[in-house]
Tab-separated table of N, CA and C and ligand atoms in Angstrom:
chain	number	residue	atom	x	y	z
L	1	MET	N	0.887	-1.401	0.017
L	1	MET	CA	-0.068	0.032	-0.105
L	1	MET	C	0.711	1.365	0.044
L	2	SER	N	0.523	2.538	-0.709
L	2	SER	CA	1.484	3.306	-0.798
L	2	SER	C	1.349	4.447	0.476
L	3	ASP	N	2.175	5.421	0.791
L	3	ASP	CA	1.953	6.137	1.745
L	3	ASP	C	0.671	6.773	1.550
L	4	GLU	N	0.366	7.525	0.385
L	4	GLU	CA	-0.364	8.187	0.236
L	4	GLU	C	-1.783	7.625	0.700
L	5	LEU	N	-1.949	6.332	0.363
L	5	LEU	CA	-3.050	5.839	0.420
L	5	LEU	C	-3.223	5.860	1.845
L	6	ASP	N	-2.116	5.269	2.615
L	6	ASP	CA	-2.270	4.866	3.980
L	6	ASP	C	-2.584	6.410	4.716
L	7	GLU	N	-2.229	7.333	4.312
L	7	GLU	CA	-2.570	8.797	4.721
L	7	GLU	C	-3.738	9.061	4.620
L	8	LEU	N	-4.533	8.677	3.201
L	8	LEU	CA	-6.019	9.139	3.304
L	8	LEU	C	-6.467	8.199	4.265
L	9	TYR	N	-6.270	6.860	4.330
L	9	TYR	CA	-7.195	6.198	5.339
L	9	TYR	C	-7.120	6.279	6.811
L	10	GLN	N	-6.078	6.778	7.054
L	10	GLN	CA	-5.581	7.567	8.495
L	10	GLN	C	-6.912	8.726	8.655
L	11	GLN	N	-6.823	9.548	7.632
L	11	GLN	CA	-8.076	10.639	7.604
L	11	GLN	C	-9.093	10.404	7.890
L	12	VAL	N	-9.782	9.164	7.295
L	12	VAL	CA	-11.225	8.453	7.027
L	12	VAL	C	-11.328	7.895	8.451
L	13	ILE	N	-10.275	7.331	9.221
L	13	ILE	CA	-10.604	6.872	10.569
L	13	ILE	C	-10.534	8.132	11.603
L	14	LEU	N	-9.825	8.780	11.259
L	14	LEU	CA	-9.613	9.990	12.589
L	14	LEU	C	-11.012	10.783	12.470
L	15	ASP	N	-11.432	11.051	11.068
L	15	ASP	CA	-12.802	11.795	10.755
L	15	ASP	C	-13.887	11.165	11.709
L	16	HIS	N	-13.959	9.828	11.581
L	16	HIS	CA	-14.975	9.084	11.967
L	16	HIS	C	-14.781	8.828	13.583
L	17	CYS	N	-13.700	8.521	13.807
L	17	CYS	CA	-13.398	8.847	15.150
L	17	CYS	C	-13.463	10.019	15.983
L	18	LYS	N	-13.255	11.434	15.329
L	18	LYS	CA	-13.822	12.571	16.206
L	18	LYS	C	-15.059	12.896	15.941
L	19	ALA	N	-15.972	12.416	14.916
L	19	ALA	CA	-17.403	12.649	14.561
L	19	ALA	C	-18.146	11.029	14.001
L	20	PRO	N	-18.035	10.365	15.241
L	20	PRO	CA	-18.621	8.975	14.880
L	20	PRO	C	-20.340	9.103	14.539
L	21	ARG	N	-20.207	8.204	13.555
L	21	ARG	CA	-21.995	8.185	12.913
L	21	ARG	C	-22.684	7.208	13.971
L	22	ASN	N	-24.469	7.262	13.978
L	22	ASN	CA	-24.732	6.744	14.781
L	22	ASN	C	-24.383	6.302	16.228
L	23	PHE	N	-23.747	7.501	16.737
L	23	PHE	CA	-23.378	7.302	18.082
L	23	PHE	C	-24.442	7.744	19.200
L	24	HIS	N	-25.535	7.040	19.478
L	24	HIS	CA	-26.542	6.911	20.204
L	24	HIS	C	-27.223	5.817	20.635
L	25	THR	N	-28.200	5.663	21.249
L	25	THR	CA	-29.025	4.742	21.849
L	25	THR	C	-30.006	4.698	20.712
L	26	LEU	N	-30.534	3.632	20.273
L	26	LEU	CA	-31.599	3.712	19.676
L	26	LEU	C	-32.835	3.041	20.062
L	27	ASP	N	-33.912	3.981	19.861
L	27	ASP	CA	-35.280	4.013	20.020
L	27	ASP	C	-35.915	2.429	19.261
L	28	GLY	N	-36.447	1.530	19.783
L	28	GLY	CA	-37.015	0.829	19.448
L	28	GLY	C	-36.067	-0.355	19.009
L	29	ALA	N	-35.009	-0.316	19.441
L	29	ALA	CA	-34.175	-1.450	19.303
L	29	ALA	C	-34.610	-2.569	19.784
L	30	ASN	N	-34.364	-3.681	19.107
L	30	ASN	CA	-34.889	-5.062	19.227
L	30	ASN	C	-34.261	-6.069	19.586
L	31	ARG	N	-32.579	-5.620	19.051
L	31	ARG	CA	-31.472	-6.533	19.464
L	31	ARG	C	-30.259	-5.767	19.890
L	32	LYS	N	-29.331	-6.081	20.634
L	32	LYS	CA	-28.411	-5.946	21.217
L	32	LYS	C	-27.183	-6.247	21.379
L	33	GLY	N	-25.839	-5.893	21.313
L	33	GLY	CA	-24.752	-6.832	21.440
L	33	GLY	C	-23.897	-5.801	21.917
L	34	GLU	N	-22.694	-6.437	23.087
L	34	GLU	CA	-21.814	-5.983	23.998
L	34	GLU	C	-20.173	-6.566	23.373
L	35	GLY	N	-19.563	-5.265	23.565
L	35	GLY	CA	-18.090	-6.031	23.174
L	35	GLY	C	-17.300	-5.330	23.894
L	36	TYR	N	-16.299	-5.844	24.359
L	36	TYR	CA	-15.336	-5.374	25.424
L	36	TYR	C	-14.001	-6.169	25.289
L	37	ASN	N	-13.014	-4.954	25.113
L	37	ASN	CA	-11.648	-5.258	24.791
L	37	ASN	C	-10.798	-5.087	25.814
L	38	PRO	N	-10.568	-6.181	26.743
L	38	PRO	CA	-9.546	-5.606	27.806
L	38	PRO	C	-8.436	-5.195	27.730
L	39	LEU	N	-7.717	-5.544	26.655
L	39	LEU	CA	-6.558	-5.197	26.244
L	39	LEU	C	-6.381	-3.673	26.185
L	40	CYS	N	-7.276	-2.711	25.895
L	40	CYS	CA	-7.099	-1.517	25.364
L	40	CYS	C	-8.156	-1.016	26.139
L	41	GLY	N	-9.399	-1.592	26.689
L	41	GLY	CA	-10.282	-0.994	27.290
L	41	GLY	C	-11.461	-0.443	26.333
L	42	ASP	N	-11.656	-0.715	25.063
L	42	ASP	CA	-12.762	-0.743	24.495
L	42	ASP	C	-13.882	-1.243	24.696
L	43	ASN	N	-14.943	-0.426	24.928
L	43	ASN	CA	-16.232	-0.954	25.630
L	43	ASN	C	-17.521	-0.514	24.815
L	44	TYR	N	-18.420	-1.276	23.919
L	44	TYR	CA	-19.288	-0.626	23.360
L	44	TYR	C	-20.501	-1.560	23.210
L	45	THR	N	-21.571	-0.955	23.049
L	45	THR	CA	-22.647	-1.750	22.895
L	45	THR	C	-23.158	-1.252	21.578
L	46	VAL	N	-23.740	-2.293	20.739
L	46	VAL	CA	-24.112	-1.953	19.288
L	46	VAL	C	-26.018	-2.479	19.611
L	47	PHE	N	-26.718	-1.604	19.160
L	47	PHE	CA	-28.134	-1.557	19.129
L	47	PHE	C	-28.474	-1.841	17.607
L	48	LEU	N	-29.594	-2.648	17.415
L	48	LEU	CA	-29.971	-2.896	16.224
L	48	LEU	C	-31.704	-3.023	16.338
L	49	LYS	N	-31.957	-2.782	15.123
L	49	LYS	CA	-33.788	-2.665	14.823
L	49	LYS	C	-33.781	-3.327	13.526
L	50	MET	N	-34.384	-4.846	14.236
L	50	MET	CA	-34.346	-5.672	12.976
L	50	MET	C	-35.864	-6.035	12.550
L	51	ASP	N	-35.980	-6.209	11.359
L	51	ASP	CA	-37.259	-6.239	10.983
L	51	ASP	C	-37.008	-8.025	9.818
L	52	GLY	N	-37.641	-8.998	10.960
L	52	GLY	CA	-37.179	-10.099	10.569
L	52	GLY	C	-35.697	-10.587	10.230
L	53	ASP	N	-35.009	-10.579	9.110
L	53	ASP	CA	-33.893	-10.586	9.203
L	53	ASP	C	-32.895	-9.675	8.738
L	54	ILE	N	-33.760	-8.753	8.415
L	54	ILE	CA	-32.884	-7.340	8.032
L	54	ILE	C	-32.790	-6.715	8.993
L	55	VAL	N	-31.249	-5.631	8.847
L	55	VAL	CA	-31.156	-5.104	9.752
L	55	VAL	C	-31.671	-3.502	9.351
L	56	ARG	N	-32.429	-2.827	10.084
L	56	ARG	CA	-33.219	-1.677	9.255
L	56	ARG	C	-32.320	-0.544	9.845
L	57	GLU	N	-31.854	-0.531	11.172
L	57	GLU	CA	-31.046	0.637	12.120
L	57	GLU	C	-30.287	-0.046	12.677
L	58	ALA	N	-29.036	0.898	12.779
L	58	ALA	CA	-28.283	0.168	13.500
L	58	ALA	C	-27.319	1.633	14.326
L	59	SER	N	-26.918	1.307	15.649
L	59	SER	CA	-26.161	2.684	16.475
L	59	SER	C	-25.276	1.894	17.504
L	60	PHE	N	-24.684	2.812	18.129
L	60	PHE	CA	-23.839	2.359	19.130
L	60	PHE	C	-23.479	3.339	20.485
L	61	GLN	N	-23.047	2.848	21.566
L	61	GLN	CA	-22.496	3.690	22.306
L	61	GLN	C	-21.657	3.255	23.156
L	62	GLY	N	-20.633	3.802	23.863
L	62	GLY	CA	-19.681	3.604	24.693
L	62	GLY	C	-18.637	4.239	24.302
L	63	SER	N	-17.166	3.681	24.791
L	63	SER	CA	-15.956	4.571	24.575
L	63	SER	C	-14.852	3.500	24.264
L	64	GLY	N	-14.040	4.243	24.003
L	64	GLY	CA	-12.981	3.361	23.609
L	64	GLY	C	-11.824	3.985	22.840
L	65	CYS	N	-10.703	3.334	21.948
L	65	CYS	CA	-9.612	4.354	21.224
L	65	CYS	C	-10.320	4.565	20.302
L	66	CYS	N	-9.429	5.088	19.332
L	66	CYS	CA	-9.554	6.158	18.191
L	66	CYS	C	-10.154	4.990	17.030
L	67	ILE	N	-9.336	3.573	16.934
L	67	ILE	CA	-9.519	2.676	16.176
L	67	ILE	C	-10.957	1.833	16.133
L	68	SER	N	-11.162	1.794	17.474
L	68	SER	CA	-12.586	1.111	17.904
L	68	SER	C	-13.655	1.912	17.736
L	69	LYS	N	-13.734	3.082	17.658
L	69	LYS	CA	-14.519	4.009	17.509
L	69	LYS	C	-15.035	4.273	16.194
L	70	ALA	N	-14.019	4.381	15.301
L	70	ALA	CA	-13.950	4.630	14.189
L	70	ALA	C	-14.818	3.224	13.317
L	71	SER	N	-14.226	2.227	13.833
L	71	SER	CA	-14.719	0.994	13.253
L	71	SER	C	-16.239	0.752	13.638
L	72	ALA	N	-16.527	0.870	14.620
L	72	ALA	CA	-17.911	1.159	15.081
L	72	ALA	C	-18.790	1.989	14.071
L	73	SER	N	-18.248	3.153	14.129
L	73	SER	CA	-18.955	3.928	13.189
L	73	SER	C	-19.031	3.660	11.985
L	74	LEU	N	-18.232	3.076	11.390
L	74	LEU	CA	-18.260	2.764	9.708
L	74	LEU	C	-19.038	1.343	9.702
L	75	MET	N	-18.918	0.426	10.810
L	75	MET	CA	-19.664	-1.126	11.015
L	75	MET	C	-21.247	-0.441	10.965
L	76	THR	N	-21.575	0.335	11.858
L	76	THR	CA	-22.891	0.608	11.903
L	76	THR	C	-23.609	1.059	10.616
L	77	ASP	N	-23.017	1.866	9.499
L	77	ASP	CA	-23.521	2.628	8.488
L	77	ASP	C	-23.028	1.257	7.233
L	78	ALA	N	-22.233	0.397	7.566
L	78	ALA	CA	-21.942	-0.858	6.762
L	78	ALA	C	-23.209	-1.908	6.954
L	79	VAL	N	-23.803	-1.964	7.917
L	79	VAL	CA	-24.867	-3.243	8.328
L	79	VAL	C	-26.055	-2.530	7.844
L	80	LYS	N	-26.139	-1.679	7.540
L	80	LYS	CA	-27.803	-1.201	7.447
L	80	LYS	C	-28.127	-1.785	5.925
L	81	GLY	N	-29.434	-2.100	6.109
L	81	GLY	CA	-30.368	-2.554	5.142
L	81	GLY	C	-29.601	-4.348	4.897
L	82	ARG	N	-28.876	-4.519	5.373
L	82	ARG	CA	-28.353	-6.165	5.189
L	82	ARG	C	-29.039	-6.976	6.244
L	83	ASN	N	-29.172	-8.438	5.315
L	83	ASN	CA	-29.625	-9.363	6.364
L	83	ASN	C	-28.740	-9.890	7.003
L	84	LYS	N	-28.912	-10.956	7.658
L	84	LYS	CA	-28.205	-11.731	9.103
L	84	LYS	C	-27.207	-12.424	7.955
L	85	SER	N	-27.342	-13.110	7.081
L	85	SER	CA	-26.191	-14.071	6.254
L	85	SER	C	-25.461	-13.019	5.667
L	86	GLU	N	-25.726	-11.615	5.002
L	86	GLU	CA	-24.969	-10.823	4.850
L	86	GLU	C	-23.729	-10.128	5.715
L	87	VAL	N	-24.531	-9.667	7.066
L	87	VAL	CA	-23.596	-9.133	8.420
L	87	VAL	C	-22.713	-10.025	8.460
L	88	LYS	N	-23.159	-11.707	8.354
L	88	LYS	CA	-22.112	-12.562	8.883
L	88	LYS	C	-20.946	-12.498	7.681
L	89	ALA	N	-21.219	-12.757	6.570
L	89	ALA	CA	-20.158	-12.752	5.463
L	89	ALA	C	-19.458	-11.641	5.346
L	90	LEU	N	-20.069	-10.069	5.734
L	90	LEU	CA	-19.273	-9.077	5.982
L	90	LEU	C	-18.301	-9.118	7.032
L	91	PHE	N	-18.860	-9.774	8.144
L	91	PHE	CA	-17.744	-9.997	9.636
L	91	PHE	C	-16.623	-10.482	8.657
L	92	GLU	N	-17.004	-11.760	8.068
L	92	GLU	CA	-15.572	-12.431	7.805
L	92	GLU	C	-14.844	-11.766	6.923
L	93	LYS	N	-15.248	-10.772	5.872
L	93	LYS	CA	-14.314	-10.238	5.182
L	93	LYS	C	-13.626	-9.094	5.735
L	94	VAL	N	-14.245	-8.390	6.555
L	94	VAL	CA	-13.229	-7.315	7.452
L	94	VAL	C	-12.718	-8.020	8.216
L	95	HIS	N	-13.020	-9.398	8.928
L	95	HIS	CA	-11.918	-10.020	9.759
L	95	HIS	C	-10.685	-10.360	9.127
L	96	ASP	N	-11.000	-10.856	7.908
L	96	ASP	CA	-9.914	-11.135	7.077
L	96	ASP	C	-9.045	-10.225	6.812
L	97	LEU	N	-9.621	-8.727	6.511
L	97	LEU	CA	-9.143	-7.629	6.082
L	97	LEU	C	-8.207	-7.108	6.889
L	98	VAL	N	-8.700	-7.137	8.346
L	98	VAL	CA	-7.471	-6.664	9.235
L	98	VAL	C	-6.375	-7.665	9.691
L	99	MET	N	-6.677	-8.814	9.246
L	99	MET	CA	-5.527	-10.084	9.995
L	99	MET	C	-4.769	-10.113	8.676
L	100	THR	N	-5.338	-9.886	7.567
L	100	THR	CA	-4.365	-9.624	6.565
L	100	THR	C	-3.791	-8.660	5.696
L	101	GLY	N	-4.769	-7.646	5.806
L	101	GLY	CA	-4.419	-6.559	4.950
L	101	GLY	C	-4.970	-6.619	3.520
L	102	ASN	N	-5.890	-7.473	3.526
L	102	ASN	CA	-6.399	-7.759	2.166
L	102	ASN	C	-7.545	-6.899	1.733
L	103	GLY	N	-7.357	-5.825	1.392
L	103	GLY	CA	-8.116	-4.583	1.270
L	103	GLY	C	-8.884	-4.715	-0.206
L	104	ASP	N	-8.719	-5.941	-0.944
L	104	ASP	CA	-9.415	-6.216	-2.087
L	104	ASP	C	-10.571	-6.734	-2.147
L	105	ALA	N	-10.888	-7.303	-0.823
L	105	ALA	CA	-12.108	-7.995	-0.949
L	105	ALA	C	-13.262	-7.457	-1.265
L	106	GLU	N	-13.906	-8.044	-2.529
L	106	GLU	CA	-15.114	-7.728	-2.632
L	106	GLU	C	-16.265	-7.182	-1.832
L	107	GLY	N	-16.423	-5.912	-2.155
L	107	GLY	CA	-17.953	-5.680	-1.079
L	107	GLY	C	-17.527	-5.114	0.151
L	108	VAL	N	-16.236	-5.056	0.691
L	108	VAL	CA	-16.005	-4.353	1.912
L	108	VAL	C	-15.926	-2.688	2.071
L	109	GLY	N	-16.155	-2.105	0.619
L	109	GLY	CA	-16.367	-0.518	0.480
L	109	GLY	C	-15.057	0.290	1.447
L	110	LYS	N	-15.820	1.072	2.023
L	110	LYS	CA	-15.028	1.845	2.942
L	110	LYS	C	-14.545	1.230	3.998
L	111	LEU	N	-14.876	-0.005	4.305
L	111	LEU	CA	-14.258	-0.799	5.233
L	111	LEU	C	-12.496	-1.126	5.050
L	112	ALA	N	-12.376	-0.738	3.762
L	112	ALA	CA	-10.978	-1.074	3.424
L	112	ALA	C	-10.002	-0.040	4.219
L	113	VAL	N	-10.708	1.127	4.508
L	113	VAL	CA	-9.736	2.295	5.360
L	113	VAL	C	-8.811	1.086	6.707
L	114	PHE	N	-9.384	0.073	7.024
L	114	PHE	CA	-8.792	-0.668	8.263
L	114	PHE	C	-7.554	-1.909	7.722
L	115	ALA	N	-7.492	-1.826	6.352
L	115	ALA	CA	-6.813	-2.848	5.833
L	115	ALA	C	-5.221	-2.464	6.721
L	116	GLY	N	-4.489	-1.118	7.090
L	116	GLY	CA	-3.487	-0.939	7.570
L	116	GLY	C	-3.234	-1.503	9.318
L	117	VAL	N	-4.504	-1.782	9.772
L	117	VAL	CA	-4.355	-2.158	10.954
L	117	VAL	C	-3.539	-3.821	11.136
L	118	HIS	N	-3.566	-4.515	10.105
L	118	HIS	CA	-2.893	-5.746	10.447
L	118	HIS	C	-1.341	-5.414	10.627
L	119	LYS	N	-0.991	-4.205	10.455
L	119	LYS	CA	0.852	-4.177	10.587
L	119	LYS	C	0.907	-3.877	12.138
L	120	PHE	N	-0.457	-3.677	12.925
L	120	PHE	CA	-0.474	-3.662	14.189
L	120	PHE	C	-1.360	-4.455	15.109
L	121	PRO	N	-0.814	-5.763	15.270
L	121	PRO	CA	-1.510	-7.009	16.009
L	121	PRO	C	-2.172	-6.393	17.072
L	122	ALA	N	-1.532	-5.412	17.620
L	122	ALA	CA	-2.518	-5.078	19.113
L	122	ALA	C	-3.491	-4.311	18.837
L	123	ARG	N	-3.646	-3.781	17.440
L	123	ARG	CA	-4.935	-2.991	17.375
L	123	ARG	C	-5.948	-3.637	16.718
L	124	VAL	N	-5.657	-5.091	16.516
L	124	VAL	CA	-6.718	-5.973	15.353
L	124	VAL	C	-7.892	-5.970	16.114
L	125	LYS	N	-7.556	-5.975	17.814
L	125	LYS	CA	-8.842	-6.279	18.167
L	125	LYS	C	-9.717	-5.358	18.244
L	126	CYS	N	-9.383	-3.947	18.369
L	126	CYS	CA	-10.057	-2.714	18.650
L	126	CYS	C	-10.810	-2.591	17.172
L	127	ALA	N	-9.980	-3.308	16.105
L	127	ALA	CA	-10.506	-2.825	14.788
L	127	ALA	C	-11.758	-3.835	14.771
L	128	ILE	N	-12.076	-4.816	15.301
L	128	ILE	CA	-12.953	-6.050	14.935
L	128	ILE	C	-13.957	-6.138	16.157
L	129	LEU	N	-13.432	-5.575	17.142
L	129	LEU	CA	-14.695	-5.507	18.620
L	129	LEU	C	-15.928	-5.328	17.918
L	130	SER	N	-16.460	-4.611	17.767
L	130	SER	CA	-17.624	-4.163	17.035
L	130	SER	C	-18.337	-5.119	15.991
L	131	TRP	N	-17.494	-5.513	15.322
L	131	TRP	CA	-18.013	-6.542	14.594
L	131	TRP	C	-18.469	-7.733	15.408
L	132	HIS	N	-17.802	-7.958	16.283
L	132	HIS	CA	-18.258	-9.129	17.120
L	132	HIS	C	-19.419	-8.988	17.938
L	133	ALA	N	-19.632	-7.508	18.369
L	133	ALA	CA	-20.504	-7.141	19.072
L	133	ALA	C	-21.723	-7.065	18.009
L	134	VAL	N	-21.696	-6.889	16.602
L	134	VAL	CA	-22.852	-6.750	16.033
L	134	VAL	C	-23.380	-8.264	15.524
L	135	LEU	N	-22.205	-9.068	15.372
L	135	LEU	CA	-22.759	-10.491	14.900
L	135	LEU	C	-23.293	-11.149	16.116
L	136	ALA	N	-23.346	-10.685	17.676
L	136	ALA	CA	-23.972	-11.181	18.637
L	136	ALA	C	-25.202	-10.545	18.599
L	137	ALA	N	-25.351	-9.755	18.106
L	137	ALA	CA	-26.939	-8.759	18.158
L	137	ALA	C	-27.546	-9.625	16.804
L	138	VAL	N	-27.013	-9.928	15.894
L	138	VAL	CA	-27.962	-10.534	14.823
L	138	VAL	C	-28.195	-11.995	15.332
L	139	GLU	N	-27.345	-12.377	15.810
L	139	GLU	CA	-27.560	-13.958	16.522
L	139	GLU	C	-28.144	-14.275	17.506
L	140	GLY	N	-28.587	-12.862	18.214
L	140	GLY	CA	-29.558	-12.828	18.894
L	140	GLY	C	-29.023	-13.602	20.329
L	141	LYS	N	-27.452	-13.646	20.395
L	141	LYS	CA	-27.123	-13.581	21.677
L	141	LYS	C	-27.210	-13.304	23.140
L	142	ASP	N	-27.455	-13.606	24.273
L	142	ASP	CA	-27.232	-13.228	25.439
L	142	ASP	C	-25.924	-12.918	25.899
L	143	GLY	N	-25.840	-12.054	26.498
L	143	GLY	CA	-24.440	-11.691	27.422
L	143	GLY	C	-23.073	-10.936	26.418
L	144	PRO	N	-22.162	-10.158	26.954
L	144	PRO	CA	-21.401	-9.707	26.422
L	144	PRO	C	-20.036	-10.524	25.840
L	145	VAL	N	-19.791	-9.714	24.553
L	145	VAL	CA	-19.157	-10.919	24.415
L	145	VAL	C	-17.661	-10.133	24.304
L	146	SER	N	-16.321	-10.827	24.430
L	146	SER	CA	-15.245	-10.208	24.533
L	146	SER	C	-14.139	-10.415	23.687
L	147	THR	N	-13.400	-9.964	23.193
L	147	THR	CA	-12.407	-10.130	21.960
L	147	THR	C	-11.113	-11.525	22.748
L	148	GLU	N	-11.351	-11.483	24.348
L	148	GLU	CA	-10.339	-12.524	24.760
L	148	GLU	C	-10.539	-14.061	24.043
L	149	ASN	N	-12.038	-14.065	23.237
L	149	ASN	CA	-12.355	-15.410	22.704
L	149	ASN	C	-11.647	-15.320	21.260
L	150	GLU	N	-11.315	-14.418	20.998
L	150	GLU	CA	-10.448	-14.584	19.690
L	150	GLU	C	-8.895	-14.820	19.559
L	151	LYS	N	-9.045	-15.728	18.458
L	151	LYS	CA	-7.966	-16.443	18.283
L	151	LYS	C	-7.323	-15.945	17.193
L	152	ASN	N	-6.108	-15.199	17.533
L	152	ASN	CA	-5.490	-14.616	16.477
L	152	ASN	C	-4.276	-15.683	16.051
B	1	ZN	ZN1	-8.582	-0.010	20.871
């Protein structure tokens, strides 16, 4: 990846970190997923309004580092309008992206900005945290999820 592209990606992450999208609780939410990354202290709750299998609205609340917040911001935008299996498929792509830096995976769109994270293994959990939380939410699992279950 070129330095220029790296810089552009960093700007997108900073922008979403400073002014996160969908950063609020959600009236009428019928699914909730919690994510906690003890290594960094990132702690978020993801709220979904689901209509059958389709995510109609998504939001999040909580606190954490810039990468985790930007990731949750972009994640909530990315899952809107997708069904459960599409959210799962997107999780797999983003997981692959942050682990390997393969930003060419089809359909990741803006999420490609996290491709550089794979160079910083300690930040991979920050970037994938909100994705674990949204996966728990669409699966309808109870209880918080922790990145401690993540096998790196
Ligand atoms: Zn973090």
